[in-house]
Amino acid sequence: MANLTAMPNIGREMARKLKSVEISSDEELIEIGSKEAFSRLKAKYPNVCLVHLYALEGAIQNVEFNCLSKKTKATLKEFCDSLK
């Protein structure tokens, strides 16, 4: 079980927010997935945006969020838009 900040795209502030929604490790984030993690964050922090969702997915895939495929970004954008 590694520290969340060891993952790409996850800084201290994102790690703090994730812990506040009961996600405390890289394993938990990977198991829960970016969409569920984002939904939890959005419920508690309404100002989180699409870039946060990209960051979570990038962390799970172990890549910088700007390296996600166009298809992945489109799917995530559609999900984010559905939460509005």
mmCIF file with all atom_site columns, C-alpha atoms in Angstrom:
data_model
loop_
_atom_site.group_PDB
_atom_site.id
_atom_site.type_symbol
_atom_site.label_atom_id
_atom_site.label_alt_id
_atom_site.label_comp_id
_atom_site.label_asym_id
_atom_site.label_entity_id
_atom_site.label_seq_id
_atom_site.pdbx_PDB_ins_code
_atom_site.Cartn_x
_atom_site.Cartn_y
_atom_site.Cartn_z
_atom_site.occupancy
_atom_site.B_iso_or_equiv
_atom_site.pdbx_formal_charge
_atom_site.auth_seq_id
_atom_site.auth_comp_id
_atom_site.auth_asym_id
_atom_site.auth_atom_id
_atom_site.pdbx_PDB_model_num
ATOM 1  C CA . MET A 1 1  ? 0.000   0.000  0.000   1.00 0.00 ? 1  MET A CA 1
ATOM 2  C CA . ALA A 1 2  ? 1.697   3.137  -1.221  1.00 0.00 ? 2  ALA A CA 1
ATOM 3  C CA . ASN A 1 3  ? 1.095   6.743  -0.364  1.00 0.00 ? 3  ASN A CA 1
ATOM 4  C CA . LEU A 1 4  ? -1.351  8.446  -2.710  1.00 0.00 ? 4  LEU A CA 1
ATOM 5  C CA . THR A 1 5  ? 1.181   11.178 -3.477  1.00 0.00 ? 5  THR A CA 1
ATOM 6  C CA . ALA A 1 6  ? 3.484   8.537  -4.990  1.00 0.00 ? 6  ALA A CA 1
ATOM 7  C CA . MET A 1 7  ? 0.991   8.269  -7.863  1.00 0.00 ? 7  MET A CA 1
ATOM 8  C CA . PRO A 1 8  ? 1.224   10.600 -10.873 1.00 0.00 ? 8  PRO A CA 1
ATOM 9  C CA . ASN A 1 9  ? -1.064  13.651 -10.710 1.00 0.00 ? 9  ASN A CA 1
ATOM 10 C CA . ILE A 1 10 ? -1.765  13.267 -6.981  1.00 0.00 ? 10 ILE A CA 1
ATOM 11 C CA . GLY A 1 11 ? -0.333  16.073 -4.910  1.00 0.00 ? 11 GLY A CA 1
ATOM 12 C CA . ARG A 1 12 ? -0.804  16.755 -1.209  1.00 0.00 ? 12 ARG A CA 1
ATOM 13 C CA . GLU A 1 13 ? -4.082  18.624 -1.693  1.00 0.00 ? 13 GLU A CA 1
ATOM 14 C CA . MET A 1 14 ? -5.648  15.914 -3.865  1.00 0.00 ? 14 MET A CA 1
ATOM 15 C CA . ALA A 1 15 ? -4.459  13.256 -1.421  1.00 0.00 ? 15 ALA A CA 1
ATOM 16 C CA . ARG A 1 16 ? -6.053  15.198 1.457   1.00 0.00 ? 16 ARG A CA 1
ATOM 17 C CA . LYS A 1 17 ? -9.343  15.427 -0.413  1.00 0.00 ? 17 LYS A CA 1
ATOM 18 C CA . LEU A 1 18 ? -9.268  11.731 -1.330  1.00 0.00 ? 18 LEU A CA 1
ATOM 19 C CA . LYS A 1 19 ? -8.646  10.774 2.284   1.00 0.00 ? 19 LYS A CA 1
ATOM 20 C CA . SER A 1 20 ? -11.610 12.922 3.317   1.00 0.00 ? 20 SER A CA 1
ATOM 21 C CA . VAL A 1 21 ? -13.836 10.721 1.133   1.00 0.00 ? 21 VAL A CA 1
ATOM 22 C CA . GLU A 1 22 ? -12.414 7.464  2.525   1.00 0.00 ? 22 GLU A CA 1
ATOM 23 C CA . ILE A 1 23 ? -9.771  6.780  -0.139  1.00 0.00 ? 23 ILE A CA 1
ATOM 24 C CA . SER A 1 24 ? -6.467  6.444  1.690   1.00 0.00 ? 24 SER A CA 1
ATOM 25 C CA . SER A 1 25 ? -4.146  4.449  -0.555  1.00 0.00 ? 25 SER A CA 1
ATOM 26 C CA . ASP A 1 26 ? -3.213  3.813  -4.144  1.00 0.00 ? 26 ASP A CA 1
ATOM 27 C CA . GLU A 1 27 ? -4.796  0.361  -3.893  1.00 0.00 ? 27 GLU A CA 1
ATOM 28 C CA . GLU A 1 28 ? -8.105  1.839  -2.743  1.00 0.00 ? 28 GLU A CA 1
ATOM 29 C CA . LEU A 1 29 ? -8.104  4.393  -5.560  1.00 0.00 ? 29 LEU A CA 1
ATOM 30 C CA . ILE A 1 30 ? -7.356  1.712  -8.151  1.00 0.00 ? 30 ILE A CA 1
ATOM 31 C CA . GLU A 1 31 ? -10.046 -0.587 -6.733  1.00 0.00 ? 31 GLU A CA 1
ATOM 32 C CA . ILE A 1 32 ? -12.692 2.154  -6.554  1.00 0.00 ? 32 ILE A CA 1
ATOM 33 C CA . GLY A 1 33 ? -11.835 3.637  -9.940  1.00 0.00 ? 33 GLY A CA 1
ATOM 34 C CA . SER A 1 34 ? -11.655 7.203  -11.140 1.00 0.00 ? 34 SER A CA 1
ATOM 35 C CA . LYS A 1 35 ? -15.390 7.676  -11.723 1.00 0.00 ? 35 LYS A CA 1
ATOM 36 C CA . GLU A 1 36 ? -16.449 6.595  -8.228  1.00 0.00 ? 36 GLU A CA 1
ATOM 37 C CA . ALA A 1 37 ? -13.607 8.553  -6.636  1.00 0.00 ? 37 ALA A CA 1
ATOM 38 C CA . PHE A 1 38 ? -14.596 11.630 -8.639  1.00 0.00 ? 38 PHE A CA 1
ATOM 39 C CA . SER A 1 39 ? -18.262 11.205 -7.702  1.00 0.00 ? 39 SER A CA 1
ATOM 40 C CA . ARG A 1 40 ? -17.314 11.132 -4.028  1.00 0.00 ? 40 ARG A CA 1
ATOM 41 C CA . LEU A 1 41 ? -15.135 14.205 -4.432  1.00 0.00 ? 41 LEU A CA 1
ATOM 42 C CA . LYS A 1 42 ? -17.839 16.051 -6.392  1.00 0.00 ? 42 LYS A CA 1
ATOM 43 C CA . ALA A 1 43 ? -20.379 15.392 -3.625  1.00 0.00 ? 43 ALA A CA 1
ATOM 44 C CA . LYS A 1 44 ? -18.093 16.884 -0.991  1.00 0.00 ? 44 LYS A CA 1
ATOM 45 C CA . TYR A 1 45 ? -16.252 19.461 -3.120  1.00 0.00 ? 45 TYR A CA 1
ATOM 46 C CA . PRO A 1 46 ? -18.670 20.758 -5.791  1.00 0.00 ? 46 PRO A CA 1
ATOM 47 C CA . ASN A 1 47 ? -15.933 22.789 -7.494  1.00 0.00 ? 47 ASN A CA 1
ATOM 48 C CA . VAL A 1 48 ? -13.885 19.788 -8.647  1.00 0.00 ? 48 VAL A CA 1
ATOM 49 C CA . CYS A 1 49 ? -13.835 19.696 -12.424 1.00 0.00 ? 49 CYS A CA 1
ATOM 50 C CA . LEU A 1 50 ? -13.057 17.494 -15.387 1.00 0.00 ? 50 LEU A CA 1
ATOM 51 C CA . VAL A 1 51 ? -9.315  17.982 -14.948 1.00 0.00 ? 51 VAL A CA 1
ATOM 52 C CA . HIS A 1 52 ? -9.572  16.346 -11.522 1.00 0.00 ? 52 HIS A CA 1
ATOM 53 C CA . LEU A 1 53 ? -11.236 13.337 -13.133 1.00 0.00 ? 53 LEU A CA 1
ATOM 54 C CA . TYR A 1 54 ? -8.466  13.169 -15.738 1.00 0.00 ? 54 TYR A CA 1
ATOM 55 C CA . ALA A 1 55 ? -5.886  13.372 -12.948 1.00 0.00 ? 55 ALA A CA 1
ATOM 56 C CA . LEU A 1 56 ? -7.504  10.475 -11.087 1.00 0.00 ? 56 LEU A CA 1
ATOM 57 C CA . GLU A 1 57 ? -7.641  8.300  -14.196 1.00 0.00 ? 57 GLU A CA 1
ATOM 58 C CA . GLY A 1 58 ? -4.045  9.180  -15.049 1.00 0.00 ? 58 GLY A CA 1
ATOM 59 C CA . ALA A 1 59 ? -2.984  8.208  -11.536 1.00 0.00 ? 59 ALA A CA 1
ATOM 60 C CA . ILE A 1 60 ? -4.713  4.850  -11.917 1.00 0.00 ? 60 ILE A CA 1
ATOM 61 C CA . GLN A 1 61 ? -3.104  4.280  -15.333 1.00 0.00 ? 61 GLN A CA 1
ATOM 62 C CA . ASN A 1 62 ? 0.257   5.524  -13.972 1.00 0.00 ? 62 ASN A CA 1
ATOM 63 C CA . VAL A 1 63 ? 0.554   8.311  -16.564 1.00 0.00 ? 63 VAL A CA 1
ATOM 64 C CA . GLU A 1 64 ? 0.386   12.076 -16.565 1.00 0.00 ? 64 GLU A CA 1
ATOM 65 C CA . PHE A 1 65 ? -3.216  13.092 -17.179 1.00 0.00 ? 65 PHE A CA 1
ATOM 66 C CA . ASN A 1 66 ? -2.351  14.852 -20.449 1.00 0.00 ? 66 ASN A CA 1
ATOM 67 C CA . CYS A 1 67 ? -1.135  11.495 -21.821 1.00 0.00 ? 67 CYS A CA 1
ATOM 68 C CA . LEU A 1 68 ? -4.562  9.851  -21.578 1.00 0.00 ? 68 LEU A CA 1
ATOM 69 C CA . SER A 1 69 ? -5.968  8.732  -24.910 1.00 0.00 ? 69 SER A CA 1
ATOM 70 C CA . LYS A 1 70 ? -8.554  10.866 -26.687 1.00 0.00 ? 70 LYS A CA 1
ATOM 71 C CA . LYS A 1 71 ? -11.058 8.038  -26.291 1.00 0.00 ? 71 LYS A CA 1
ATOM 72 C CA . THR A 1 72 ? -10.486 7.860  -22.530 1.00 0.00 ? 72 THR A CA 1
ATOM 73 C CA . LYS A 1 73 ? -10.794 11.638 -22.213 1.00 0.00 ? 73 LYS A CA 1
ATOM 74 C CA . ALA A 1 74 ? -14.029 11.620 -24.225 1.00 0.00 ? 74 ALA A CA 1
ATOM 75 C CA . THR A 1 75 ? -15.518 8.877  -22.035 1.00 0.00 ? 75 THR A CA 1
ATOM 76 C CA . LEU A 1 76 ? -14.530 10.722 -18.880 1.00 0.00 ? 76 LEU A CA 1
ATOM 77 C CA . LYS A 1 77 ? -15.918 14.009 -20.199 1.00 0.00 ? 77 LYS A CA 1
ATOM 78 C CA . GLU A 1 78 ? -19.226 12.339 -20.976 1.00 0.00 ? 78 GLU A CA 1
ATOM 79 C CA . PHE A 1 79 ? -19.340 10.942 -17.438 1.00 0.00 ? 79 PHE A CA 1
ATOM 80 C CA . CYS A 1 80 ? -18.470 14.307 -15.904 1.00 0.00 ? 80 CYS A CA 1
ATOM 81 C CA . ASP A 1 81 ? -21.131 16.040 -17.983 1.00 0.00 ? 81 ASP A CA 1
ATOM 82 C CA . SER A 1 82 ? -23.721 13.524 -16.793 1.00 0.00 ? 82 SER A CA 1
ATOM 83 C CA . LEU A 1 83 ? -23.144 14.626 -13.185 1.00 0.00 ? 83 LEU A CA 1
ATOM 84 C CA . LYS A 1 84 ? -24.220 18.209 -13.853 1.00 0.00 ? 84 LYS A CA 1
#
